[in-house]
């Protein structure tokens, strides 16, 4: 990976700069960086440069900040046309739990999928990632060892990451009668937190500060109060981000209400969990939304604590839900960052889906504009991390830069560049990615990553996982019964 000496100037038809606290557009603009920092954004750089790269009909902008970044071979897609989740291997049956859950991937496979996923994030213009992966195919939580190899993969590929192995003190399961229940093992949760903290202390600041630490207690309903309190205290002490899935389903909201007599945000507040360090995917099931018929101040609690909602419109939309609405949350003053969470890890697609869902939810085209979503995917995420040096191309900010190539014939007629991105852009338009001043993707290629070979390995690994689904699916039906076919598949006649 090249780390050239001297200032490098990038130019294109459009450059997204940042002035007076918000993005601005420079037509035929220039962005100059030296080392890991932006030194100039504007129209005509007055100084000498070591290198000049002209991308022509393209948009140069800040890299995206992905607060719930897909970091495994996504199993959520298997549920796309297969529900309910508890019958389709998304919740462990009691039988699997009792016989002793096992790791469905080897250590090498776990390492491979992180590297594969990190490369996909870069290809989609994501320059800062907070990885998320499913725990359904794990014995329990993620481990320090596998995250050390994830830190290496991020360092080697050049991705900026916040890493913390996911841990939990329990999980839901389905009993023989099909009822969803909870199992807790508090000691195991505390051991997970200790393991995570050891990892955090070990990797914080590696690779010129591109690898940072975070805490990832899994989901609100899988954590005991003691684990959440201890986690929040540790995050406060080390001043690092802490992410917790909450307000993401009706089942979760009802479970927390039933167990604690409070809504998820009310309960988190009572535990002193919420702060400006807290990142909360997905925030869709809150009081005042169509999903929850209970009065309350869920959003106000999150806002007043300075916590951020992590909005993942694609995965929420596929599950028939969305924020109600993105525009209303913003008007209330809740900080919103974005996450990809599911395949494809395409931030552009997420913004497009989010915009449409917001307009549907509010019944108005005036509810939201392209720049509102672009803000959320850039400065919204950076604000959530307390990083004024990310999510914007401004003097002194980190040189995390993405080029969208609009020179090919798939985008149609160009209008305003951000509007073009929302109308017809795609993560596949990303041609160049610079992170921390290093060219980590050039002309669509990531040095040291063979996309075709990785694709083959990913498919083989995923097929192996799918074949093991019957072991952890309620009633243990064969895979063909768990996963439906779109159309009948007539048998091949013998020839
Ligand atoms: Zn998520």
Tab-separated table of C-alpha atoms and ligand atoms in Angstrom:
chain	number	residue	atom	x	y	z
A	1	UNK	CA	0.000	0.000	0.000
A	2	UNK	CA	1.464	3.336	-1.041
A	3	UNK	CA	2.139	6.097	1.469
A	4	UNK	CA	3.576	8.800	-0.824
A	5	UNK	CA	5.669	11.719	0.402
A	6	UNK	CA	4.449	15.289	0.020
A	7	UNK	CA	0.999	16.753	-0.601
A	8	UNK	CA	-1.354	14.869	-2.922
A	9	UNK	CA	-4.048	16.710	-4.823
A	10	UNK	CA	-7.259	15.019	-5.917
A	11	UNK	CA	-9.660	16.766	-8.228
A	12	UNK	CA	-12.984	15.938	-9.871
A	13	UNK	CA	-16.124	17.535	-11.232
A	14	UNK	CA	-17.482	17.655	-7.679
A	15	UNK	CA	-15.819	17.838	-4.284
A	16	UNK	CA	-17.735	17.788	-1.004
A	17	UNK	CA	-16.025	20.279	1.293
A	18	UNK	CA	-17.005	21.407	4.756
A	19	UNK	CA	-17.500	24.999	5.839
A	20	UNK	CA	-19.209	26.720	8.744
A	21	UNK	CA	-20.288	23.433	10.290
A	22	UNK	CA	-21.802	21.836	7.198
A	23	UNK	CA	-20.906	20.215	3.901
A	24	UNK	CA	-20.585	22.349	0.782
A	25	UNK	CA	-19.985	21.531	-2.885
A	26	UNK	CA	-17.039	22.694	-4.958
A	27	UNK	CA	-17.591	22.343	-8.681
A	28	UNK	CA	-14.278	21.296	-10.255
A	29	UNK	CA	-12.891	21.360	-6.736
A	30	UNK	CA	-9.661	20.119	-5.244
A	31	UNK	CA	-8.814	18.309	-2.056
A	32	UNK	CA	-5.208	18.125	-0.909
A	33	UNK	CA	-3.842	15.903	1.823
A	34	UNK	CA	-0.436	15.317	3.291
A	35	UNK	CA	0.318	12.368	5.526
A	36	UNK	CA	-2.921	11.407	7.244
A	37	UNK	CA	-4.470	14.926	7.194
A	38	UNK	CA	-6.422	17.153	4.826
A	39	UNK	CA	-4.508	20.366	4.195
A	40	UNK	CA	-6.747	22.068	1.636
A	41	UNK	CA	-10.242	21.888	0.125
A	42	UNK	CA	-11.389	24.427	-2.423
A	43	UNK	CA	-10.922	25.652	-5.951
A	44	UNK	CA	-7.272	26.383	-6.606
A	45	UNK	CA	-4.616	25.077	-4.275
A	46	UNK	CA	-1.870	27.696	-4.213
A	47	UNK	CA	0.967	25.353	-3.167
A	48	UNK	CA	3.163	22.742	-4.813
A	49	UNK	CA	2.051	19.135	-4.805
A	50	UNK	CA	3.948	15.871	-5.117
A	51	UNK	CA	1.156	14.229	-7.047
A	52	UNK	CA	-2.067	15.211	-8.796
A	53	UNK	CA	-4.891	12.828	-9.655
A	54	UNK	CA	-7.846	13.957	-11.768
A	55	UNK	CA	-10.918	11.720	-11.550
A	56	UNK	CA	-12.998	13.605	-14.101
A	57	UNK	CA	-16.758	13.064	-14.001
A	58	UNK	CA	-16.757	11.975	-10.372
A	59	UNK	CA	-17.747	12.940	-6.863
A	60	UNK	CA	-15.057	13.190	-4.201
A	61	UNK	CA	-16.447	13.104	-0.674
A	62	UNK	CA	-15.653	12.035	2.871
A	63	UNK	CA	-15.681	8.311	3.578
A	64	UNK	CA	-18.772	6.917	5.266
A	65	UNK	CA	-18.918	6.115	8.973
A	66	UNK	CA	-20.646	2.760	9.481
A	67	UNK	CA	-21.719	2.297	13.108
A	68	UNK	CA	-23.173	-1.198	12.615
A	69	UNK	CA	-20.910	-2.480	9.881
A	70	UNK	CA	-21.644	-5.913	8.455
A	71	UNK	CA	-18.636	-8.034	9.398
A	72	UNK	CA	-19.660	-11.605	8.676
A	73	UNK	CA	-21.224	-13.631	5.886
A	74	UNK	CA	-24.704	-12.328	6.441
A	75	UNK	CA	-27.166	-14.971	7.637
A	76	UNK	CA	-29.990	-12.429	7.955
A	77	UNK	CA	-30.500	-12.752	4.204
A	78	UNK	CA	-31.631	-16.352	4.753
A	79	UNK	CA	-34.637	-14.936	6.581
A	80	UNK	CA	-35.574	-12.643	3.708
A	81	UNK	CA	-38.428	-14.905	2.608
A	82	UNK	CA	-38.328	-17.305	5.548
A	83	UNK	CA	-40.183	-16.489	8.726
A	84	UNK	CA	-41.091	-16.512	11.565
A	85	UNK	CA	-37.516	-16.121	12.760
A	86	UNK	CA	-37.927	-18.545	15.695
A	87	UNK	CA	-38.895	-21.366	13.314
A	88	UNK	CA	-36.079	-20.597	10.898
A	89	UNK	CA	-32.952	-20.923	12.990
A	90	UNK	CA	-32.811	-17.352	14.293
A	91	UNK	CA	-33.514	-18.394	17.883
A	92	UNK	CA	-31.943	-21.506	19.399
A	93	UNK	CA	-34.338	-24.349	20.235
A	94	UNK	CA	-34.081	-25.691	23.766
A	95	UNK	CA	-32.842	-29.013	22.349
A	96	UNK	CA	-29.783	-27.357	20.733
A	97	UNK	CA	-29.096	-25.371	23.872
A	98	UNK	CA	-29.240	-28.495	26.078
A	99	UNK	CA	-27.079	-30.662	23.825
A	100	UNK	CA	-24.420	-27.927	23.967
A	101	UNK	CA	-24.060	-25.288	21.253
A	102	UNK	CA	-20.938	-25.560	19.088
A	103	UNK	CA	-18.925	-23.180	16.920
A	104	UNK	CA	-20.216	-23.484	13.381
A	105	UNK	CA	-17.019	-21.962	11.953
A	106	UNK	CA	-13.382	-22.808	12.582
A	107	UNK	CA	-11.007	-20.104	13.853
A	108	UNK	CA	-9.606	-19.783	10.313
A	109	UNK	CA	-13.112	-19.346	8.889
A	110	UNK	CA	-13.940	-16.693	11.479
A	111	UNK	CA	-10.759	-14.833	10.566
A	112	UNK	CA	-11.498	-15.130	6.859
A	113	UNK	CA	-14.986	-13.695	7.098
A	114	UNK	CA	-13.757	-10.592	8.947
A	115	UNK	CA	-11.125	-9.912	6.307
A	116	UNK	CA	-13.647	-10.567	3.532
A	117	UNK	CA	-16.223	-8.275	5.151
A	118	UNK	CA	-13.700	-5.489	5.818
A	119	UNK	CA	-12.729	-5.508	2.151
A	120	UNK	CA	-16.404	-5.257	1.153
A	121	UNK	CA	-16.854	-2.251	3.426
A	122	UNK	CA	-13.906	-0.490	1.776
A	123	UNK	CA	-15.305	-1.311	-1.662
A	124	UNK	CA	-18.499	0.464	-0.645
A	125	UNK	CA	-16.750	3.631	0.467
A	126	UNK	CA	-16.923	2.934	4.188
A	127	UNK	CA	-13.760	4.248	5.819
A	128	UNK	CA	-14.715	3.951	9.507
A	129	UNK	CA	-16.402	0.743	10.642
A	130	UNK	CA	-17.776	-0.605	13.902
A	131	UNK	CA	-18.189	-4.280	12.986
A	132	UNK	CA	-21.278	-6.292	13.871
A	133	UNK	CA	-21.792	-10.039	13.437
A	134	UNK	CA	-24.443	-12.555	14.390
A	135	UNK	CA	-23.990	-14.700	17.510
A	136	UNK	CA	-26.485	-17.367	16.435
A	137	UNK	CA	-23.771	-19.576	14.970
A	138	UNK	CA	-21.433	-19.107	17.938
A	139	UNK	CA	-21.099	-21.054	21.164
A	140	UNK	CA	-21.694	-17.867	23.132
A	141	UNK	CA	-19.825	-14.604	22.487
A	142	UNK	CA	-16.969	-13.385	20.322
A	143	UNK	CA	-13.421	-13.823	21.599
A	144	UNK	CA	-10.319	-11.778	22.170
A	145	UNK	CA	-8.246	-14.067	19.922
A	146	UNK	CA	-10.496	-13.749	16.903
A	147	UNK	CA	-10.612	-9.977	17.389
A	148	UNK	CA	-6.836	-9.794	17.491
A	149	UNK	CA	-6.856	-11.334	14.022
A	150	UNK	CA	-9.628	-8.891	13.028
A	151	UNK	CA	-7.409	-6.022	14.195
A	152	UNK	CA	-4.629	-7.384	12.010
A	153	UNK	CA	-6.952	-7.680	9.007
A	154	UNK	CA	-8.131	-4.092	9.447
A	155	UNK	CA	-4.555	-2.910	9.867
A	156	UNK	CA	-3.411	-4.754	6.781
A	157	UNK	CA	-6.291	-3.622	4.554
A	158	UNK	CA	-6.076	-0.086	5.942
A	159	UNK	CA	-9.645	0.178	7.267
A	160	UNK	CA	-10.351	2.464	10.226
A	161	UNK	CA	-12.174	0.421	12.866
A	162	UNK	CA	-13.492	0.415	16.378
A	163	UNK	CA	-13.305	-3.156	17.636
A	164	UNK	CA	-14.739	-4.973	20.616
A	165	UNK	CA	-15.800	-8.621	20.847
A	166	UNK	CA	-19.535	-9.018	21.486
A	167	UNK	CA	-20.481	-10.528	24.846
A	168	UNK	CA	-23.722	-11.294	26.654
A	169	UNK	CA	-25.097	-12.803	29.807
A	170	UNK	CA	-27.853	-14.757	28.146
A	171	UNK	CA	-29.986	-15.507	25.128
A	172	UNK	CA	-33.522	-16.283	24.136
A	173	UNK	CA	-34.548	-19.791	23.160
A	174	UNK	CA	-37.673	-21.617	22.009
A	175	UNK	CA	-39.049	-24.400	24.169
A	176	UNK	CA	-40.644	-27.585	22.832
A	177	UNK	CA	-44.054	-25.914	22.768
A	178	UNK	CA	-42.797	-23.002	20.651
A	179	UNK	CA	-42.717	-20.467	23.493
A	180	UNK	CA	-39.813	-17.996	23.567
A	181	UNK	CA	-37.950	-17.953	26.884
A	182	UNK	CA	-34.774	-16.457	28.313
A	183	UNK	CA	-31.703	-18.157	29.720
A	184	UNK	CA	-29.168	-16.160	31.760
A	185	UNK	CA	-25.696	-16.962	33.023
A	186	UNK	CA	-24.401	-13.801	34.628
A	187	UNK	CA	-20.901	-15.104	35.376
A	188	UNK	CA	-20.411	-15.898	31.713
A	189	UNK	CA	-21.433	-12.358	30.787
A	190	UNK	CA	-18.977	-10.841	33.261
A	191	UNK	CA	-16.205	-13.090	31.944
A	192	UNK	CA	-17.049	-11.831	28.445
A	193	UNK	CA	-16.722	-8.234	29.586
A	194	UNK	CA	-13.352	-8.967	31.228
A	195	UNK	CA	-12.121	-10.636	28.032
A	196	UNK	CA	-13.352	-7.655	25.976
A	197	UNK	CA	-11.603	-5.153	28.256
A	198	UNK	CA	-8.337	-7.066	28.030
A	199	UNK	CA	-8.672	-6.893	24.246
A	200	UNK	CA	-9.466	-3.159	24.333
A	201	UNK	CA	-6.395	-2.371	26.411
A	202	UNK	CA	-4.267	-4.423	24.064
A	203	UNK	CA	-5.270	-2.907	20.724
A	204	UNK	CA	-6.265	0.689	21.474
A	205	UNK	CA	-4.464	3.014	19.074
A	206	UNK	CA	-2.745	0.400	16.922
A	207	UNK	CA	-1.914	1.127	13.275
A	208	UNK	CA	-1.449	4.878	13.623
A	209	UNK	CA	-4.675	5.074	15.643
A	210	UNK	CA	-6.796	3.457	12.921
A	211	UNK	CA	-7.630	0.611	15.279
A	212	UNK	CA	-9.543	1.777	18.331
A	213	UNK	CA	-11.453	-0.020	21.060
A	214	UNK	CA	-15.160	-0.136	21.813
A	215	UNK	CA	-17.494	-2.211	23.954
A	216	UNK	CA	-20.163	-4.392	22.365
A	217	UNK	CA	-22.623	-5.883	24.833
A	218	UNK	CA	-24.861	-7.801	22.432
A	219	UNK	CA	-28.528	-6.899	22.868
A	220	UNK	CA	-30.460	-5.348	25.689
A	221	UNK	CA	-32.546	-8.470	26.305
A	222	UNK	CA	-29.460	-10.701	26.507
A	223	UNK	CA	-27.776	-8.650	29.244
A	224	UNK	CA	-28.360	-8.585	32.990
A	225	UNK	CA	-28.507	-5.234	34.837
A	226	UNK	CA	-25.136	-5.916	36.470
A	227	UNK	CA	-23.471	-6.502	33.088
A	228	UNK	CA	-24.938	-3.311	31.611
A	229	UNK	CA	-23.909	-1.227	34.623
A	230	UNK	CA	-20.371	-2.615	34.625
A	231	UNK	CA	-20.081	-2.148	30.850
A	232	UNK	CA	-21.201	1.475	30.973
A	233	UNK	CA	-18.807	2.185	33.844
A	234	UNK	CA	-15.891	0.674	31.897
A	235	UNK	CA	-16.778	2.687	28.777
A	236	UNK	CA	-16.923	5.842	30.878
A	237	UNK	CA	-13.603	5.117	32.536
A	238	UNK	CA	-11.835	4.499	29.196
A	239	UNK	CA	-13.942	7.043	27.324
A	240	UNK	CA	-14.778	4.650	24.509
A	241	UNK	CA	-17.919	3.980	22.483
A	242	UNK	CA	-20.362	1.371	23.732
A	243	UNK	CA	-22.914	-0.147	21.410
A	244	UNK	CA	-26.046	-1.999	22.463
A	245	UNK	CA	-28.871	-3.204	20.247
A	246	UNK	CA	-32.136	-1.947	21.650
A	247	UNK	CA	-35.584	-0.871	20.499
A	248	UNK	CA	-35.141	-3.168	17.520
A	249	UNK	CA	-38.129	-5.487	17.837
A	250	UNK	CA	-41.513	-5.853	19.448
A	251	UNK	CA	-40.370	-9.039	21.171
A	252	UNK	CA	-37.422	-7.234	22.780
A	253	UNK	CA	-39.490	-4.217	23.839
A	254	UNK	CA	-42.104	-6.476	25.457
A	255	UNK	CA	-39.485	-8.665	27.162
A	256	UNK	CA	-37.796	-5.672	28.780
A	257	UNK	CA	-41.170	-4.263	29.860
A	258	UNK	CA	-42.180	-7.605	31.340
A	259	UNK	CA	-38.861	-8.173	33.154
A	260	UNK	CA	-38.190	-4.660	34.418
A	261	UNK	CA	-41.489	-2.758	34.219
A	262	UNK	CA	-39.773	-0.150	32.044
A	263	UNK	CA	-39.263	0.448	28.334
A	264	UNK	CA	-35.751	-0.259	26.987
A	265	UNK	CA	-34.639	3.433	27.102
A	266	UNK	CA	-36.231	3.906	30.550
A	267	UNK	CA	-34.433	0.849	31.846
A	268	UNK	CA	-31.086	1.908	30.340
A	269	UNK	CA	-31.467	5.328	31.916
A	270	UNK	CA	-32.181	3.771	35.309
A	271	UNK	CA	-28.952	1.750	34.970
A	272	UNK	CA	-26.911	4.859	34.136
A	273	UNK	CA	-26.066	3.240	30.808
A	274	UNK	CA	-26.923	6.131	28.504
A	275	UNK	CA	-24.371	8.801	27.647
A	276	UNK	CA	-22.852	10.475	24.605
A	277	UNK	CA	-20.775	7.295	24.221
A	278	UNK	CA	-23.836	5.079	23.708
A	279	UNK	CA	-24.657	3.874	20.189
A	280	UNK	CA	-28.067	2.284	19.870
A	281	UNK	CA	-29.087	0.217	16.854
A	282	UNK	CA	-31.870	0.253	15.697
A	283	UNK	CA	-34.199	2.529	17.615
A	284	UNK	CA	-37.265	1.649	15.556
A	285	UNK	CA	-39.566	0.431	18.336
A	286	UNK	CA	-40.112	3.454	20.557
A	287	UNK	CA	-43.024	5.117	22.297
A	288	UNK	CA	-44.844	7.433	19.927
A	289	UNK	CA	-44.292	5.127	16.949
A	290	UNK	CA	-46.937	2.995	15.304
A	291	UNK	CA	-45.172	-0.089	16.686
A	292	UNK	CA	-45.558	0.760	20.394
A	293	UNK	CA	-48.965	1.639	21.846
A	294	UNK	CA	-47.630	2.880	25.163
A	295	UNK	CA	-47.121	6.498	26.149
A	296	UNK	CA	-43.562	7.437	27.029
A	297	UNK	CA	-40.516	9.584	26.407
A	298	UNK	CA	-38.240	6.985	24.803
A	299	UNK	CA	-36.720	9.316	22.208
A	300	UNK	CA	-36.438	12.231	24.588
A	301	UNK	CA	-34.536	10.034	27.050
A	302	UNK	CA	-32.073	8.999	24.331
A	303	UNK	CA	-31.703	12.586	23.134
A	304	UNK	CA	-31.242	14.099	26.583
A	305	UNK	CA	-28.503	11.588	27.389
A	306	UNK	CA	-26.654	12.579	24.208
A	307	UNK	CA	-26.782	8.994	22.916
A	308	UNK	CA	-27.022	8.218	19.193
A	309	UNK	CA	-29.463	6.083	17.254
A	310	UNK	CA	-27.823	3.804	14.706
A	311	UNK	CA	-30.166	3.776	11.739
A	312	UNK	CA	-30.006	0.760	9.405
A	313	UNK	CA	-32.870	1.327	6.965
A	314	UNK	CA	-32.191	-1.658	4.703
A	315	UNK	CA	-32.363	-4.355	7.370
A	316	UNK	CA	-35.247	-2.605	9.162
A	317	UNK	CA	-37.199	-2.180	5.925
A	318	UNK	CA	-36.738	-5.836	5.043
A	319	UNK	CA	-38.324	-6.625	8.422
A	320	UNK	CA	-41.250	-4.313	7.744
A	321	UNK	CA	-40.159	-1.516	10.089
A	322	UNK	CA	-38.464	1.851	9.999
A	323	UNK	CA	-37.873	4.881	12.153
A	324	UNK	CA	-41.084	6.862	12.463
A	325	UNK	CA	-39.588	8.885	11.267
A	326	UNK	CA	-36.006	9.835	10.419
A	327	UNK	CA	-37.258	13.425	9.989
A	328	UNK	CA	-39.129	13.430	13.302
A	329	UNK	CA	-36.146	12.030	15.223
A	330	UNK	CA	-33.929	14.733	13.732
A	331	UNK	CA	-36.422	17.467	14.510
A	332	UNK	CA	-36.484	16.243	18.093
A	333	UNK	CA	-32.705	16.665	18.174
A	334	UNK	CA	-31.709	13.001	18.384
A	335	UNK	CA	-28.304	12.350	16.806
A	336	UNK	CA	-28.545	9.733	14.072
A	337	UNK	CA	-25.681	7.778	12.543
A	338	UNK	CA	-25.980	5.050	9.940
A	339	UNK	CA	-25.206	1.342	9.783
A	340	UNK	CA	-25.218	-1.213	6.973
A	341	UNK	CA	-25.834	-4.269	9.203
A	342	UNK	CA	-26.848	-6.561	6.346
A	343	UNK	CA	-25.788	-7.598	2.864
A	344	UNK	CA	-25.019	-5.663	0.774
A	345	UNK	CA	-22.952	-3.349	3.003
A	346	UNK	CA	-23.858	-0.491	0.695
A	347	UNK	CA	-24.323	2.833	2.448
A	348	UNK	CA	-25.749	4.421	-0.703
A	349	UNK	CA	-28.492	1.799	-0.903
A	350	UNK	CA	-29.200	2.316	2.796
A	351	UNK	CA	-29.570	6.051	2.304
A	352	UNK	CA	-31.833	5.523	-0.693
A	353	UNK	CA	-34.093	3.057	1.149
A	354	UNK	CA	-34.075	5.306	4.229
A	355	UNK	CA	-35.190	8.325	2.237
A	356	UNK	CA	-38.081	6.468	0.673
A	357	UNK	CA	-39.159	4.928	3.990
A	358	UNK	CA	-39.094	8.340	5.657
A	359	UNK	CA	-41.258	9.858	2.934
A	360	UNK	CA	-43.698	6.954	3.190
A	361	UNK	CA	-43.768	7.157	7.008
A	362	UNK	CA	-44.434	10.894	6.923
A	363	UNK	CA	-46.601	10.828	3.829
A	364	UNK	CA	-44.669	13.713	2.355
A	365	UNK	CA	-41.902	14.319	-0.164
A	366	UNK	CA	-40.869	17.322	1.880
A	367	UNK	CA	-40.018	15.281	4.973
A	368	UNK	CA	-36.427	14.588	3.999
A	369	UNK	CA	-33.802	15.652	1.477
A	370	UNK	CA	-30.733	13.893	0.072
A	371	UNK	CA	-28.296	15.920	2.148
A	372	UNK	CA	-30.080	14.922	5.377
A	373	UNK	CA	-29.148	11.282	4.785
A	374	UNK	CA	-25.685	12.128	3.475
A	375	UNK	CA	-25.122	14.074	6.706
A	376	UNK	CA	-26.198	11.088	8.812
A	377	UNK	CA	-23.816	8.731	6.961
A	378	UNK	CA	-20.869	11.093	7.421
A	379	UNK	CA	-20.953	13.731	10.177
A	380	UNK	CA	-23.791	11.968	12.057
A	381	UNK	CA	-21.593	8.910	12.540
A	382	UNK	CA	-18.533	11.006	13.357
A	383	UNK	CA	-20.490	12.975	15.971
A	384	UNK	CA	-21.701	9.713	17.510
A	385	UNK	CA	-18.033	8.762	17.974
A	386	UNK	CA	-17.027	12.198	19.206
A	387	UNK	CA	-14.692	12.525	16.190
A	388	UNK	CA	-14.757	16.006	14.604
A	389	UNK	CA	-11.813	14.825	12.463
A	390	UNK	CA	-13.940	12.245	10.616
A	391	UNK	CA	-16.898	12.389	8.242
A	392	UNK	CA	-15.874	15.640	6.556
A	393	UNK	CA	-13.237	16.975	4.205
A	394	UNK	CA	-11.935	19.962	6.112
A	395	UNK	CA	-8.454	21.238	6.878
A	396	UNK	CA	-7.018	19.235	9.776
A	397	UNK	CA	-9.471	16.347	9.388
A	398	UNK	CA	-8.275	12.821	8.656
A	399	UNK	CA	-7.695	12.084	4.982
A	400	UNK	CA	-10.539	9.549	4.660
A	401	UNK	CA	-11.726	10.127	1.109
A	402	UNK	CA	-13.987	8.307	-1.318
A	403	UNK	CA	-14.381	8.807	-5.061
A	404	UNK	CA	-17.680	7.927	-6.768
A	405	UNK	CA	-17.090	7.417	-10.469
A	406	UNK	CA	-19.934	8.874	-12.517
A	407	UNK	CA	-18.128	8.554	-15.833
A	408	UNK	CA	-19.705	5.260	-16.836
A	409	UNK	CA	-23.071	4.989	-18.594
A	410	UNK	CA	-25.157	3.538	-15.747
A	411	UNK	CA	-26.009	6.683	-13.804
A	412	UNK	CA	-28.115	8.383	-16.449
A	413	UNK	CA	-28.201	12.138	-16.516
A	414	UNK	CA	-26.309	13.846	-13.729
A	415	UNK	CA	-28.099	16.420	-11.625
A	416	UNK	CA	-26.857	17.694	-8.281
A	417	UNK	CA	-24.154	15.135	-7.308
A	418	UNK	CA	-25.650	14.156	-3.931
A	419	UNK	CA	-29.082	13.881	-5.533
A	420	UNK	CA	-27.553	11.778	-8.328
A	421	UNK	CA	-26.116	9.497	-5.655
A	422	UNK	CA	-29.573	9.085	-4.095
A	423	UNK	CA	-31.391	8.630	-7.394
A	424	UNK	CA	-29.104	6.277	-9.261
A	425	UNK	CA	-25.831	5.851	-7.393
A	426	UNK	CA	-24.557	2.669	-5.791
A	427	UNK	CA	-21.722	1.441	-3.638
A	428	UNK	CA	-20.490	-0.160	-6.862
A	429	UNK	CA	-19.657	3.322	-8.175
A	430	UNK	CA	-16.877	3.689	-5.612
A	431	UNK	CA	-13.602	3.622	-7.529
A	432	UNK	CA	-10.971	4.977	-5.105
A	433	UNK	CA	-10.698	4.956	-1.343
A	434	UNK	CA	-8.147	6.789	0.773
A	435	UNK	CA	-8.008	6.115	4.517
A	436	UNK	CA	-5.626	7.922	6.833
A	437	UNK	CA	-3.886	9.290	3.747
A	438	UNK	CA	-3.262	5.838	2.254
A	439	UNK	CA	-4.724	4.641	-1.053
A	440	UNK	CA	-6.452	1.469	0.147
A	441	UNK	CA	-8.447	0.996	-3.060
A	442	UNK	CA	-7.291	2.152	-6.478
A	443	UNK	CA	-9.431	1.791	-9.610
A	444	UNK	CA	-11.718	-0.642	-7.814
A	445	UNK	CA	-8.923	-2.904	-6.585
A	446	UNK	CA	-7.714	-3.408	-3.050
A	447	UNK	CA	-4.006	-4.290	-2.992
A	448	UNK	CA	-3.512	-7.728	-1.459
A	449	UNK	CA	-7.174	-8.719	-1.712
A	450	UNK	CA	-8.207	-11.107	-4.478
A	451	UNK	CA	-11.946	-10.431	-4.672
A	452	UNK	CA	-12.717	-13.374	-6.974
A	453	UNK	CA	-10.885	-15.919	-4.868
A	454	UNK	CA	-12.415	-14.527	-1.678
A	455	UNK	CA	-15.877	-14.741	-3.217
A	456	UNK	CA	-15.436	-18.462	-3.912
A	457	UNK	CA	-14.193	-19.154	-0.415
A	458	UNK	CA	-17.041	-17.128	1.102
A	459	UNK	CA	-19.632	-19.118	-0.834
A	460	UNK	CA	-18.153	-22.472	0.221
A	461	UNK	CA	-17.964	-21.369	3.843
A	462	UNK	CA	-21.522	-20.017	3.793
A	463	UNK	CA	-22.895	-23.199	2.173
A	464	UNK	CA	-21.295	-25.208	4.984
A	465	UNK	CA	-23.014	-23.036	7.567
A	466	UNK	CA	-26.386	-23.340	5.840
A	467	UNK	CA	-26.003	-27.146	5.806
A	468	UNK	CA	-25.662	-27.090	9.611
A	469	UNK	CA	-28.831	-25.021	10.150
A	470	UNK	CA	-31.010	-28.058	11.007
A	471	UNK	CA	-28.929	-28.612	14.171
A	472	UNK	CA	-30.047	-25.310	15.623
A	473	UNK	CA	-33.510	-24.901	14.172
A	474	UNK	CA	-36.674	-25.620	16.131
A	475	UNK	CA	-37.922	-29.197	15.413
A	476	UNK	CA	-34.692	-29.863	13.408
A	477	UNK	CA	-36.279	-29.976	9.949
A	478	UNK	CA	-34.026	-30.546	6.916
A	479	UNK	CA	-32.515	-27.414	5.352
A	480	UNK	CA	-34.907	-27.598	2.367
A	481	UNK	CA	-37.799	-27.138	4.771
A	482	UNK	CA	-36.206	-24.261	6.630
A	483	UNK	CA	-35.451	-22.322	3.477
A	484	UNK	CA	-38.233	-21.982	0.964
A	485	UNK	CA	-37.883	-21.988	-2.797
A	486	UNK	CA	-39.191	-18.994	-4.732
A	487	UNK	CA	-40.715	-21.278	-7.400
A	488	UNK	CA	-41.278	-25.015	-7.743
A	489	UNK	CA	-38.159	-26.809	-8.907
A	490	UNK	CA	-39.155	-29.604	-11.310
A	491	UNK	CA	-36.860	-32.612	-11.097
A	492	UNK	CA	-34.432	-33.070	-13.941
A	493	UNK	CA	-35.624	-35.882	-16.219
A	494	UNK	CA	-33.147	-38.746	-16.603
A	495	UNK	CA	-31.396	-38.548	-19.948
B	1	LIG	ZN1	-27.988	-4.520	13.996
